[in-house]
Structure formats: structure tokens, C-alpha cells
Tab-separated table of C-alpha atoms (C1' of nucleotides) in Angstrom:
chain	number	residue	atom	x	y	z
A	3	UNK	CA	20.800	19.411	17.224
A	4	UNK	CA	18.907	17.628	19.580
A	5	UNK	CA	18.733	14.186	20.175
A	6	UNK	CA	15.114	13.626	19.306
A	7	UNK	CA	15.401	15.799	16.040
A	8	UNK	CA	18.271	13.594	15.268
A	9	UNK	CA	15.774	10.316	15.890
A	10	UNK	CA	13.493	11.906	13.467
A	11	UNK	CA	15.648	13.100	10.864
A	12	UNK	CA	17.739	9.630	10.937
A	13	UNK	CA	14.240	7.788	11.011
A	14	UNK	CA	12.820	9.450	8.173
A	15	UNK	CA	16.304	8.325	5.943
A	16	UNK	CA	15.963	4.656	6.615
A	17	UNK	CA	12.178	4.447	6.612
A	18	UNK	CA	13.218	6.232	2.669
A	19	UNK	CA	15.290	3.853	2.046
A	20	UNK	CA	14.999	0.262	3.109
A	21	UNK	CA	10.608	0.639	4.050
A	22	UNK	CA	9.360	1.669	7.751
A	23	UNK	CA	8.595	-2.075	8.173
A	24	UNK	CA	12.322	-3.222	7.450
A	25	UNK	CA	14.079	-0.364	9.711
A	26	UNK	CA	13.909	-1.707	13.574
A	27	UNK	CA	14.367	0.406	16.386
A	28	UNK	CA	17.650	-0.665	17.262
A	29	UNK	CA	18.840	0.353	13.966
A	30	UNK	CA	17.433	3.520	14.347
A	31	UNK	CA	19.590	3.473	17.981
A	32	UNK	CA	22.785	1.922	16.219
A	33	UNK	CA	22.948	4.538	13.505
A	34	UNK	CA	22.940	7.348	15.871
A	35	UNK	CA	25.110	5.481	18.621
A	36	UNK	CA	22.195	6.134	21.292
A	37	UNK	CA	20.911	2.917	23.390
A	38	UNK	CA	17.772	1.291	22.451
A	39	UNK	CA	16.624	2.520	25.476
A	40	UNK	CA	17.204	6.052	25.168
A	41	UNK	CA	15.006	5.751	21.750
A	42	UNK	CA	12.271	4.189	23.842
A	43	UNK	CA	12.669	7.671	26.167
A	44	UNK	CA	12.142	10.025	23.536
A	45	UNK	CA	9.530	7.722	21.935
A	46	UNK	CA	7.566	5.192	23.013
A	47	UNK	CA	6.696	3.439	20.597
A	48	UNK	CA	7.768	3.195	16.753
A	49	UNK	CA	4.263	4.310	15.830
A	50	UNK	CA	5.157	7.258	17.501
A	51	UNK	CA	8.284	8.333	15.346
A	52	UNK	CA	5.986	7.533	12.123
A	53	UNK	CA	3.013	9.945	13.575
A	54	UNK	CA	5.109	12.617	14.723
A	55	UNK	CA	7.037	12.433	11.101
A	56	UNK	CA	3.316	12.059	9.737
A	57	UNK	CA	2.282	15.765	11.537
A	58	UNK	CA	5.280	17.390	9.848
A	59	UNK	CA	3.967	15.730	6.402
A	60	UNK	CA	0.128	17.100	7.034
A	61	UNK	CA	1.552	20.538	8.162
A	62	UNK	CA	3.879	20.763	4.916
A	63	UNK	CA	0.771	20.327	2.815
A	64	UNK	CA	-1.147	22.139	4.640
A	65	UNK	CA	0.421	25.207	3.651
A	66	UNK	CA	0.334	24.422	0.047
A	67	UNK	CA	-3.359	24.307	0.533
A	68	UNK	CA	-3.769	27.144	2.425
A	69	UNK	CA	-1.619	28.822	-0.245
A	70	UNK	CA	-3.632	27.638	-2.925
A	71	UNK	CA	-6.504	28.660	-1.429
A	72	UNK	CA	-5.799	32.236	-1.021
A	73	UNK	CA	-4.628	33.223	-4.701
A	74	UNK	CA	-7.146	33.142	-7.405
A	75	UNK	CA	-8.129	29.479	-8.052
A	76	UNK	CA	-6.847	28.318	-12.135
A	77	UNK	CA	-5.642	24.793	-13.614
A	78	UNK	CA	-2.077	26.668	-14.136
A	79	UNK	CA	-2.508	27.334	-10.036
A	80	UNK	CA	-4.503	23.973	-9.227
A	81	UNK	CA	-1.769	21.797	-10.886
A	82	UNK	CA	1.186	23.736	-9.185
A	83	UNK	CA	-0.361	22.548	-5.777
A	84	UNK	CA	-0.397	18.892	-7.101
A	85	UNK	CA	3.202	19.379	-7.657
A	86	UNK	CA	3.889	20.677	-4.551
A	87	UNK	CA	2.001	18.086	-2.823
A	88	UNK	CA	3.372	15.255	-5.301
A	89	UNK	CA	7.065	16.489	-4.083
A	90	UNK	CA	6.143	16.724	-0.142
A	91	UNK	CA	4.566	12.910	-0.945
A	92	UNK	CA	8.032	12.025	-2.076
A	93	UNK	CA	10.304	13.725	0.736
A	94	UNK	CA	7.846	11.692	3.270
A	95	UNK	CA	7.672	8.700	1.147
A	96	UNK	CA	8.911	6.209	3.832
A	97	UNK	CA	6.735	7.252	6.323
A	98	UNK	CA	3.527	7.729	3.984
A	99	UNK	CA	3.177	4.456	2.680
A	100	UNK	CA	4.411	3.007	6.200
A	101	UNK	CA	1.275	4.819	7.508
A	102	UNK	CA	-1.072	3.204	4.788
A	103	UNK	CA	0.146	-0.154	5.780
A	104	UNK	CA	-0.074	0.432	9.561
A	105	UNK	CA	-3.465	2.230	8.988
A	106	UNK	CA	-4.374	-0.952	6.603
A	107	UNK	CA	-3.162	-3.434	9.259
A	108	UNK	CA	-4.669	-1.952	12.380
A	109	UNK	CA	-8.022	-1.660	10.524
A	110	UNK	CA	-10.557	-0.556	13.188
A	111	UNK	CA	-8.318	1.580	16.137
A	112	UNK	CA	-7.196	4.450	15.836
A	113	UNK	CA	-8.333	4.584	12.079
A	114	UNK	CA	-10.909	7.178	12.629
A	115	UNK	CA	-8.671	10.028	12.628
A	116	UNK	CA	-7.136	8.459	9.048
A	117	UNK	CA	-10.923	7.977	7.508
A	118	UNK	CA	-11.732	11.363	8.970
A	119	UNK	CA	-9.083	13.280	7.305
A	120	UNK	CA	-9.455	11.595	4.282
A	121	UNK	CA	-13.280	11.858	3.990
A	122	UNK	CA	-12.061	16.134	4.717
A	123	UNK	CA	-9.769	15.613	1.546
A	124	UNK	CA	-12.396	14.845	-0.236
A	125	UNK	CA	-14.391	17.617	0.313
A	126	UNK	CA	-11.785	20.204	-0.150
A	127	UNK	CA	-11.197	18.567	-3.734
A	128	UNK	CA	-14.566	18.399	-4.585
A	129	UNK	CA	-14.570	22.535	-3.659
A	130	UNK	CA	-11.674	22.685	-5.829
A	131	UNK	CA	-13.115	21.639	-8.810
A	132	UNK	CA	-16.452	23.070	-8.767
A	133	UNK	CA	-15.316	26.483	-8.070
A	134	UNK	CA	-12.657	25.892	-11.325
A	135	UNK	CA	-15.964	24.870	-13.013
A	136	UNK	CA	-17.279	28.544	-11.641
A	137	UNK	CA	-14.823	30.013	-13.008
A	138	UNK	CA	-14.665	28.223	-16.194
A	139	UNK	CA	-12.117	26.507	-16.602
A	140	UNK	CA	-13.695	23.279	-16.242
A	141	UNK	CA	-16.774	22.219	-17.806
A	142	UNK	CA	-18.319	19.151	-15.901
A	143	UNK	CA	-21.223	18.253	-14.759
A	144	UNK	CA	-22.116	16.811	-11.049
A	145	UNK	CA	-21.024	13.249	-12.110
A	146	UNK	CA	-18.381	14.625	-13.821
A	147	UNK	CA	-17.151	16.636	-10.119
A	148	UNK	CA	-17.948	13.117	-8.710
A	149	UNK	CA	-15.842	11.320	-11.186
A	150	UNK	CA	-12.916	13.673	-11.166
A	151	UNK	CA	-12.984	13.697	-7.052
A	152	UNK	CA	-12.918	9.628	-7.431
A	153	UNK	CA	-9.729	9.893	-9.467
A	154	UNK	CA	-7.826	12.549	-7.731
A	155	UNK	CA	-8.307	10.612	-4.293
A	156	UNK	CA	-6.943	6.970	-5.983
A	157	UNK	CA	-4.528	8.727	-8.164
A	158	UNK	CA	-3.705	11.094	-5.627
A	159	UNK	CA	-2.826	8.724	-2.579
A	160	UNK	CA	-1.347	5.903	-4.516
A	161	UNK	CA	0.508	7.001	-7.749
A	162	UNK	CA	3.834	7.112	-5.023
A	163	UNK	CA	2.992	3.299	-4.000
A	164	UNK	CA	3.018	2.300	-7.919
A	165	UNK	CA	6.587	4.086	-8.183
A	166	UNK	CA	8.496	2.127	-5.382
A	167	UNK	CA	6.624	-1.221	-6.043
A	168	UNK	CA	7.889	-1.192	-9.968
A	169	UNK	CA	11.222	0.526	-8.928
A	170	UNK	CA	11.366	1.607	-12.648
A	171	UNK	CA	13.204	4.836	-12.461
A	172	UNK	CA	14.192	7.178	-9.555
A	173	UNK	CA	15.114	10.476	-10.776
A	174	UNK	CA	12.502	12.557	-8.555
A	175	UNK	CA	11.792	14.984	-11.229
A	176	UNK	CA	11.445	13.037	-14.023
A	177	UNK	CA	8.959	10.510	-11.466
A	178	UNK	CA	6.448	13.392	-10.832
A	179	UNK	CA	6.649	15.047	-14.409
A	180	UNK	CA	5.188	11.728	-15.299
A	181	UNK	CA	2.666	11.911	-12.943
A	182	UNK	CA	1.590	15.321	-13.678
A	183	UNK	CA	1.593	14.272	-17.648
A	184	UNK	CA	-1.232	12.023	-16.314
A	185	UNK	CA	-2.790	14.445	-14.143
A	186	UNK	CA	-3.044	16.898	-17.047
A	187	UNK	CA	-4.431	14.864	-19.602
A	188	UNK	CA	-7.266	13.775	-17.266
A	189	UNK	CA	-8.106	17.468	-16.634
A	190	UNK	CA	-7.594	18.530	-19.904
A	191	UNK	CA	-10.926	16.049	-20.929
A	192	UNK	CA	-12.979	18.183	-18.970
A	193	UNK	CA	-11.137	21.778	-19.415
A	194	UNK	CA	-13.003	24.689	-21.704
A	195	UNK	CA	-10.776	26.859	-23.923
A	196	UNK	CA	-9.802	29.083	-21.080
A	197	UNK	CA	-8.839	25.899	-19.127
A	198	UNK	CA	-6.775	24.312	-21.707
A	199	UNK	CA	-4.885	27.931	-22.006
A	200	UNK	CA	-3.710	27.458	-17.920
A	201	UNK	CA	-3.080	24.277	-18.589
A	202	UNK	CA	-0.692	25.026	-21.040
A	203	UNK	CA	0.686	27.691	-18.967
A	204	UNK	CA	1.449	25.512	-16.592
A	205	UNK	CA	3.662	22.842	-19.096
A	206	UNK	CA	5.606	25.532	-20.340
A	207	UNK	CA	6.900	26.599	-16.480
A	208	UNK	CA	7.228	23.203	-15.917
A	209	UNK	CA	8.694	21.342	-19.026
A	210	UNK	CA	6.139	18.778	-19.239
A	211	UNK	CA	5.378	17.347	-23.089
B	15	UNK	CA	-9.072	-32.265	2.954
B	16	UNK	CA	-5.347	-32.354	3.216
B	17	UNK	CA	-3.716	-30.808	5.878
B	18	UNK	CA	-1.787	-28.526	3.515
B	19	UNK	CA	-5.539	-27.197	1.639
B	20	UNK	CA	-6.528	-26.429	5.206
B	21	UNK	CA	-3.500	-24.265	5.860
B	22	UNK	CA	-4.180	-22.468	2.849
B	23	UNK	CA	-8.002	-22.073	3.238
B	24	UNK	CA	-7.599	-20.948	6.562
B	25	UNK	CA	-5.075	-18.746	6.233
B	26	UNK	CA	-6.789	-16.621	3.391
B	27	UNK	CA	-9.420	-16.328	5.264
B	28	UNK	CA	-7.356	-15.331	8.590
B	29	UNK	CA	-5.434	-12.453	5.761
B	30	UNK	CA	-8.620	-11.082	4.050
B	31	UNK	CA	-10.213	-10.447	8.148
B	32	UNK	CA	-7.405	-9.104	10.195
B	33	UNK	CA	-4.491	-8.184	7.446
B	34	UNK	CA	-1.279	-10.373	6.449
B	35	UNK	CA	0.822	-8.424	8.625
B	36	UNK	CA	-1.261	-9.139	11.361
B	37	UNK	CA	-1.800	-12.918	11.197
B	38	UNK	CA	0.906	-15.377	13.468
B	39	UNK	CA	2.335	-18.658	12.534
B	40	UNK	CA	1.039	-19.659	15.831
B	41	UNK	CA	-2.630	-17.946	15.115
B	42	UNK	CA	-3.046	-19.655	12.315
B	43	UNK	CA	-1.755	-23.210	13.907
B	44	UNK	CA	-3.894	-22.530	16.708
B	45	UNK	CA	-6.784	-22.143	14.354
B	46	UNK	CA	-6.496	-25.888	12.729
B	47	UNK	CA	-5.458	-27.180	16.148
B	48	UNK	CA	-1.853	-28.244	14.592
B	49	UNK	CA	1.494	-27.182	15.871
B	50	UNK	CA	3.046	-24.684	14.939
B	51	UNK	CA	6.333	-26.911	13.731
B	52	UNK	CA	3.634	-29.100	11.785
B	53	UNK	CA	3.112	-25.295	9.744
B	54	UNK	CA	6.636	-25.123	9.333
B	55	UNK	CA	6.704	-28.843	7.799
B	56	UNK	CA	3.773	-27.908	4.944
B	57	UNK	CA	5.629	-24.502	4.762
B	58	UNK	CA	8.494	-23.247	6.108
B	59	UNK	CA	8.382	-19.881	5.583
B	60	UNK	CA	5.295	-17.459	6.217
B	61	UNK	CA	6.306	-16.076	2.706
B	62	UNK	CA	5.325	-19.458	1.203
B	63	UNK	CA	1.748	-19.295	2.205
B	64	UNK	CA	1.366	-15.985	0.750
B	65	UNK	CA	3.601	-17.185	-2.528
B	66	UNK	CA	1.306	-20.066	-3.509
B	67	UNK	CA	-2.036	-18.493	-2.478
B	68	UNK	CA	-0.731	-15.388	-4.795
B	69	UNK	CA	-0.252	-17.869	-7.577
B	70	UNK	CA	-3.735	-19.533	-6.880
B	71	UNK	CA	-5.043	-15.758	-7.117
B	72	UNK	CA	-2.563	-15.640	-10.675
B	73	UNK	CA	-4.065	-18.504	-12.240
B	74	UNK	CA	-7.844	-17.548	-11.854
B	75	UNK	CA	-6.638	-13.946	-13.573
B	76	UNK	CA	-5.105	-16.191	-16.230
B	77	UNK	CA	-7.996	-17.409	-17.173
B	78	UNK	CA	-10.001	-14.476	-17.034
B	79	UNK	CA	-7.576	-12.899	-19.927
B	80	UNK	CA	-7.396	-15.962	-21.815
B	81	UNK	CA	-11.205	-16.408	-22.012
B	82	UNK	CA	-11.276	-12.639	-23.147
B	83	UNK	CA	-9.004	-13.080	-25.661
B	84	UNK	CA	-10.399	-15.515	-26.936
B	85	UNK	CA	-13.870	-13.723	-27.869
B	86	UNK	CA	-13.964	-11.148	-30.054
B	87	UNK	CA	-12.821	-7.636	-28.458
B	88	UNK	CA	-15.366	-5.218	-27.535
B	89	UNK	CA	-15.878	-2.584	-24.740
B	90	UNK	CA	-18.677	-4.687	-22.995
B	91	UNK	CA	-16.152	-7.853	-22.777
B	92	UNK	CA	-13.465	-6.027	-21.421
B	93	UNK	CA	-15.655	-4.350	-18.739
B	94	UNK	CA	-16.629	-7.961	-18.298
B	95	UNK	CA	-13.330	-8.976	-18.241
B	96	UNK	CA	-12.460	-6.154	-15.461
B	97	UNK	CA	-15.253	-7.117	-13.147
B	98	UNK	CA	-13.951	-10.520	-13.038
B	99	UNK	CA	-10.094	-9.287	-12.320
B	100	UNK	CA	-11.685	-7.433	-9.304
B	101	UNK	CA	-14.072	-9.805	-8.213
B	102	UNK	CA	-11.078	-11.542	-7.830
B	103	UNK	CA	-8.786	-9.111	-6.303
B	104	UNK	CA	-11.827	-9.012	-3.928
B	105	UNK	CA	-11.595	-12.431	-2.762
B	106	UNK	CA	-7.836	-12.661	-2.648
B	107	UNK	CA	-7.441	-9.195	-0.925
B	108	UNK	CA	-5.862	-10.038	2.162
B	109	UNK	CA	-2.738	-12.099	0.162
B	110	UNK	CA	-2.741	-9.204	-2.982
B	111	UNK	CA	-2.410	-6.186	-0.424
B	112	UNK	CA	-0.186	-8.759	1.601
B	113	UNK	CA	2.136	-8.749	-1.557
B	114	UNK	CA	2.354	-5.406	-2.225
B	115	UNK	CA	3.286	-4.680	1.102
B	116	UNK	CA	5.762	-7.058	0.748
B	117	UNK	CA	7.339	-6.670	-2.147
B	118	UNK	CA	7.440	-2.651	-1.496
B	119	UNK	CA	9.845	-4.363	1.674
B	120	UNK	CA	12.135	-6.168	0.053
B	121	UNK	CA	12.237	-3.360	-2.672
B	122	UNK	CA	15.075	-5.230	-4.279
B	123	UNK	CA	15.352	-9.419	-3.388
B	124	UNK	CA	12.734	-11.251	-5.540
B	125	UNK	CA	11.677	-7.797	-6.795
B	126	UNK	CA	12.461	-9.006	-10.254
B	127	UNK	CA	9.143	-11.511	-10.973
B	128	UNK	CA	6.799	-8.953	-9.790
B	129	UNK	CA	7.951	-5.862	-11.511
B	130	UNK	CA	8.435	-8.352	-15.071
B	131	UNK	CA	4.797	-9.612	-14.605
B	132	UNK	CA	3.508	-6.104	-14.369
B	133	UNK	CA	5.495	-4.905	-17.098
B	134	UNK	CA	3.892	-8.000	-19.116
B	135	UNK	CA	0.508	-6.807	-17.529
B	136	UNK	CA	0.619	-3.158	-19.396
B	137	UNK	CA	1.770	-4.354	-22.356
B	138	UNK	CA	-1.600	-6.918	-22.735
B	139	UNK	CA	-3.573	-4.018	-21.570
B	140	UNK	CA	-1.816	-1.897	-24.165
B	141	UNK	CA	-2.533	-4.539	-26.997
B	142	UNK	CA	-6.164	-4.951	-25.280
B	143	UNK	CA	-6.659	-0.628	-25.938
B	144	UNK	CA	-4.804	-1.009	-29.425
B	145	UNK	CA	-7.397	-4.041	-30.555
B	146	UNK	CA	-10.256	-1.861	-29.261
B	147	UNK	CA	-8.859	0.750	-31.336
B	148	UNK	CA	-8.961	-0.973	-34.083
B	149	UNK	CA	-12.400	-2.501	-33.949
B	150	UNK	CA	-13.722	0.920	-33.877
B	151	UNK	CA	-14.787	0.966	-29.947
B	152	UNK	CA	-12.224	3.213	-29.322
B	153	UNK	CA	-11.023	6.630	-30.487
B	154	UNK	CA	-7.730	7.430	-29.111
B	155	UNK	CA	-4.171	8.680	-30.209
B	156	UNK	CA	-1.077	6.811	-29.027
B	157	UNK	CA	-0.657	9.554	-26.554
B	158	UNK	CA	-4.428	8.611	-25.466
B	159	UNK	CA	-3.803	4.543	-25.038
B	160	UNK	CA	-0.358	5.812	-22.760
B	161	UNK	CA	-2.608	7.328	-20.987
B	162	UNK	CA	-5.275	4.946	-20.574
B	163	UNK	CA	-2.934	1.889	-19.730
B	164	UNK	CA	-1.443	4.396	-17.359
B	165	UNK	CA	-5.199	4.901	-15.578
B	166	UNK	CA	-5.957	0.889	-16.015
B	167	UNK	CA	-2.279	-0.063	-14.066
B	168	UNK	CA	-2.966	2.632	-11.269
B	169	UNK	CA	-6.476	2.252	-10.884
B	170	UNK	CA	-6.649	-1.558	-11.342
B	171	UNK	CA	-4.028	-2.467	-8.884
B	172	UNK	CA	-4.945	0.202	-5.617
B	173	UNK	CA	-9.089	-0.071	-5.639
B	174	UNK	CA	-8.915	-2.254	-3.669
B	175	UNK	CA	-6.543	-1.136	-1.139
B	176	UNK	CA	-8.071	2.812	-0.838
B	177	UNK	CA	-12.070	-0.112	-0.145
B	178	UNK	CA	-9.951	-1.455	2.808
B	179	UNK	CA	-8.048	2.043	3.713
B	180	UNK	CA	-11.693	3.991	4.314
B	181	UNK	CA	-13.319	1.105	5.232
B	182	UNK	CA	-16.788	3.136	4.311
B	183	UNK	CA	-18.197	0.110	3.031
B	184	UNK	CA	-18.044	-3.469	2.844
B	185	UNK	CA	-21.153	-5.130	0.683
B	186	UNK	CA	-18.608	-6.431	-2.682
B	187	UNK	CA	-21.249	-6.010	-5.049
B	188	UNK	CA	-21.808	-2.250	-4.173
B	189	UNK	CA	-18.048	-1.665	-3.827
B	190	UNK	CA	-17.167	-3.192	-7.078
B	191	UNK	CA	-20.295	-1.718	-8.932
B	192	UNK	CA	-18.814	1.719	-8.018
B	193	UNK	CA	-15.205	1.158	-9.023
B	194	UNK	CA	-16.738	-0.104	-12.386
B	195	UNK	CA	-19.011	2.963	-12.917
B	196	UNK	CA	-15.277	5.401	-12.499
B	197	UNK	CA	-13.741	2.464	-15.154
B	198	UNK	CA	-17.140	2.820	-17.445
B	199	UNK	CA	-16.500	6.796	-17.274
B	200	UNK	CA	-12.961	7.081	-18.204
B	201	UNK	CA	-13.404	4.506	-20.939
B	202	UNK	CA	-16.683	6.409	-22.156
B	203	UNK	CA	-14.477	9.494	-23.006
B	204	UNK	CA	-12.551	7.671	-25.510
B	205	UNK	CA	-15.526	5.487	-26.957
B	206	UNK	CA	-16.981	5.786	-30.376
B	207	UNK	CA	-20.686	5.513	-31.047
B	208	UNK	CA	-20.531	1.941	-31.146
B	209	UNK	CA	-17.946	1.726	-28.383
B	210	UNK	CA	-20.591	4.003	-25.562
B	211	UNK	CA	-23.742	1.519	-27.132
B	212	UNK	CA	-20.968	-1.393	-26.049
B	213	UNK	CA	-20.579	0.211	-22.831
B	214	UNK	CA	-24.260	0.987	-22.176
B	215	UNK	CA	-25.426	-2.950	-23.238
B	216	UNK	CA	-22.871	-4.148	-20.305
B	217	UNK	CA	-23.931	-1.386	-17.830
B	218	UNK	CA	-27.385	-2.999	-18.072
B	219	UNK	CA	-26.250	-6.354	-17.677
B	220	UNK	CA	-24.621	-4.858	-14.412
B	221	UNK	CA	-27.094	-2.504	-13.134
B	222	UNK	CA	-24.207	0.663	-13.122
B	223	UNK	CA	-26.155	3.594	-12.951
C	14	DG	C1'	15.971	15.591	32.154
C	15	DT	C1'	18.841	12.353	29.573
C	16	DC	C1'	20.829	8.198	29.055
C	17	DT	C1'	22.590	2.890	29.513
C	18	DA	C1'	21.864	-1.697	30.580
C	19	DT	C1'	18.884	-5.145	30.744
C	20	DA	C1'	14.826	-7.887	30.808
C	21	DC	C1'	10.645	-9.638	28.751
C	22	DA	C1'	7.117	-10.911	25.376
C	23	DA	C1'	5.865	-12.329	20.802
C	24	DG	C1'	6.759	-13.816	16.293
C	25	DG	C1'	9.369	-16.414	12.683
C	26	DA	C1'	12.381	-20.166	11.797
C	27	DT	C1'	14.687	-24.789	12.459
C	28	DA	C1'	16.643	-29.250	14.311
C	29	DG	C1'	15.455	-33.403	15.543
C	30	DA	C1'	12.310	-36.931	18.225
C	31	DC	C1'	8.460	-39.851	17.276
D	22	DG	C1'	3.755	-36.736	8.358
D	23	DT	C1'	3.389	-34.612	12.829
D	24	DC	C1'	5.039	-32.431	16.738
D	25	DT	C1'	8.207	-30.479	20.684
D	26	DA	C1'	11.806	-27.783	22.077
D	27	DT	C1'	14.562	-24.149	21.136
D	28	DC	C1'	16.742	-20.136	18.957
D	29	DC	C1'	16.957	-15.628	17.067
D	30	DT	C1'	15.179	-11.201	16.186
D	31	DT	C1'	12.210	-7.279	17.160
D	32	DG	C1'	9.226	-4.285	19.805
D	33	DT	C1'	8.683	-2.586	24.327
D	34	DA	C1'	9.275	-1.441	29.322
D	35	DT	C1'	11.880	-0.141	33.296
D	36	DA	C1'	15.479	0.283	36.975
D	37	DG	C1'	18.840	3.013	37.978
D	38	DA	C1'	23.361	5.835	36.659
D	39	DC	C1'	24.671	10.542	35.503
DNA sequence: GTCTATACAAGGATAGAC
DNA sequence: GTCTATCCTTGTATAGAC
């Protein structure tokens, strides 16, 4: 394995486990016996392990998108994404909420990639749900596309934030069941018969109460 | 004003602009023309500032809840109640982000206070539902008020950082208008006839579409 | 191309003079 | 109560060995 994999891999561990803001770079260095400076050669800058870590995140889900998008859109399909997504969100946990801090610190460089991307989210989530609504399984009207879209974006980006700030459990599975409990009863409000069906569907493959 | 105040003041204001992270002993020394040793004497660790501005930002909530609970209960207080809390949140932003970020650090030392006051925060929230409930403002099974003290905790404690991740707007009355219309909406799913006339007598108070 | 050693800047923290 | 001097740690940059 090469070294910089190594950096990346090792990186990804510690910003998992102790926060990306409490792991320097020379502990990065110590825990793979390399010199400080030979971390500096294959990156830069710290930034640069988080955004290269970040890519591999955005590619991950990517495909679960992509996937998503290529079957025939239900809730039963819609919510498997989320739990896809939910579990690459966890894998990259370090490095995700690092990046929300970094992108919240920094606050006017560099953030128009972040606000870009995000504003893109948005959109594809919004195209989610009204073609669900096409295809009834949910019944809602444009503020009720607008409100849905709202909560999927908050509940979406932070629900991982409010599991390592309240440190309340950390079985991974039994985390995200939770979340997708929540998840389901939101879209269940606005789901017709045939919607509530998938819905279903989708607790039974997936144990949730 | 006392040397002390003026640390304070200045240094919530120095948060809420460029981010805790991003604010130096020395900036903020060089801001009241002191030394930076004279900080240190007032407070010796950065961490202090942001502890007893947090608790300044803790009392004003305080108050909010107890003059709540001291009315009688009704969907058009507590939406009262809520636009307080994030008025609030508003004005302390740079020191409540600061926090999380913080405490999501540590993720272990200190840990204790914050994750026991937000455990005592759902359960007031979850007596708040349950009294709502029970003055007939509110139709919803236990299953429902889980779920609802789940949204409130989520939703009530990361607005305000996804206003300050986008960054798509900045005028506080519009922002906080539009966080209260998604709040109105969830809580209008669950609302009885009198509880949605409750809602609609404070959304024209508030001018919430 | 890969690495070590080393230096430098900036920030937080502290001891002690006044 | 205020301030200076100083220390330690962390991010970053680079000269030069292999």
C-alpha cells in the first residue's frame, strides 16, 4: 500500500475517532512512523487530506444516487438510498462534520463550491419527491414538496452531528434505524395508500418498528 | 464598563462575524487595546469566554421557558415561545455553534453537562407536546410526541448552523420567519381544530405566510 | 520521486514584574 | 488590576539526503 493511501486511510481513523480538529498532523506522521515532513510532501496542507477524503465521500454517494435514479423511483426504493447515504455519512463521519466546521469557519473562500453543491442537493431532492408524487406515492402539494425538501436538507445533513454531540449510543445500526424511524414517519404524513404499502415494504427488509 | 463586560461584548461580537474558531486571544486584545496577558488575567482560558457567554445565552432561554410555562399552554405560545429561543440562538450564534463545535472535540471531557442539559431539554419539550395534548391543541399518539420531540431537538438546535453553512441570506427577521413557517407546518399536521385556529392567530401576529 | 531534519509563524497559556 | 516576556504546541515550508 502506498504511502499516501496509508495517510488517508490512517487520517480518516483518527479524524473518526478523536474529531478532525483534535488529530494534528504530526500525529497523523507519528502513527504511521513517516516524518512530518514527508506528510507535508504528499499533502500540503491538512485541508487537503480532509478534501481528498471529502471526494471519496461525494463519489460513494454519488453512486447511490445514480443507482437510485436508474430503477423505478418508490418510498421502499427512496428510503433504501437514505440508508445508504445515512451509512456512507457514518463511515466519513470524521471528515464530514470536520468539513462543516471548516466550511462554517472559513465562511466566504472557497465556500462556493460547498453552497453550490448543496443548492444542487436540493434540487435533486425536490425531483425526488415530485416525481414520487407522479407516481403516487406521495400526495403533497407545492408547499408540501417545499416543506418536505426543507426537512430532508436539515435532517439530512445534521441528524450525524446530533449523534456524536449527545454520544448516547454507538451501535451503527441501531443509530441509523433510529434515524430512518424518523425519516419514515415524516413521509408516511404525506404518503397515499400505495405509498404507505412501500413504506412498509421497506420496514419489513429492514427491521424497523 | 468593566474591563471584563468589554471582553465579553467584544468578543461575541468578534464570534458571531468571523467564527469562534477563527477569533485570537491576541485579535481580540488587540481589539480593546489591552494585552493579551491582561485577557489571560479576566480569563485564562479561551474556553472561559465562550463558557460564561454560553451561560449568558442559557439564562435568557431560561426565561423564555419559564415565562411560557407560566401562561396557559397553547400552540400560539409555544410558537411564541420558539421564536424567542431562536431569536436568541440568533444573537448568540457565534458562541452556540462555537459550543457545538467544541463539545463534538472533546467528545468525552466536560461532555457530561451538555449532553444532561439536553436530555433535560427533550424531556420539557416532551411535557410541553404532552400538555398540548391534553388541552386539545394537539392530536398525537405517544409514537407521534417521540416523533415530534425528535423533529423539535434536531431542528431546533442545527437552523441555525445550515443559515450560516449556505450563507443565502442574512436579514434575521426573514431567516427566522422561514424556519418558523417549516416549525408552523410540522406542528399543523398534528393540530386539532382549535390547535390550526391557535396556529393561524400567531401566524398573523408574525406575518408567516 | 520519496523521505528526514529542521526552521518558522501563529495561537494559547502562564509566571512574575509593576 | 494590568502588562511583559516567555513557553509550548500546531500548521506549514523547505533544504537537502537517498
Amino acid at each position: 500500500m502506498k504511502t499516501r493511501d496509508k495517510i488517508l486511510d490512517t487520517s480518516l481513523e483518527l479524524f473518526n475517532e478523536k474529531g478532525y480538529g483534535n488529530v494534528g498532523n504530526r500525529e497523523i506522521a507519528r502513527y504511521l512512523n513517516i516524518s512530518p515532513g514527508n506528510l507535508s510532501y504528499h499533502f500540503s496542507k491538512k485541508e487537503d487530506i480532509l478534501i481528498h477524503l471529502l471526494n471519496e465521500f461525494r463519489d460513494n454517494n454519488s453512486n447511490y444516487y445514480n443507482v437510485y435514479h436508474q430503477g423505478v423511483p418508490s418510498l421502499d426504493a427512496f428510503l433504501g438510498l437514505m440508508k445508504n447515504i445515512f451509512h456512507s455519512q457514518y463511515k466519513f463521519r470524521g471528515v464530514y462534520i470536520g468539513n462543516q466546521f471548516v466550511q462554517m469557519d472559513v465562511a466566504s473562500s472557497g465556500q462556493f463550491d460547498y453552497v453550490q453543491n448543496a443548492s444542487a442537493r436540493l434540487e435533486n431532492f425536490r425531483q425526488i419527491f415530485t416525481d414520487l408524487v407522479a407516481h403516487d406515492y406521495l400526495k403533497a402539494s407545492e408547499s408540501g414538496i417545499d416543506f418536505l425538501v426543507s426537512f430532508i436538507s436539515l435532517f439530512g445533513r445534521f441528524w450525524i452531528q446530533e449523534v456524536f454531540l449527545l454520544q448516547t449510543e454507538n451501535d451503527e445500526e441501531k443509530i441509523i434505524r433510529h434515524y430512518l424511524k424518523i425519516l419514515k414517519k415524516q413521509l408516511s404524513m404525506f404518503a397515499t395508500k400505495k405509498g404507505k404499502k412501500s413504506i412498509k415494504k421497506f420496514s419489513l427488509k429492514n427491521f424497523i418498528a
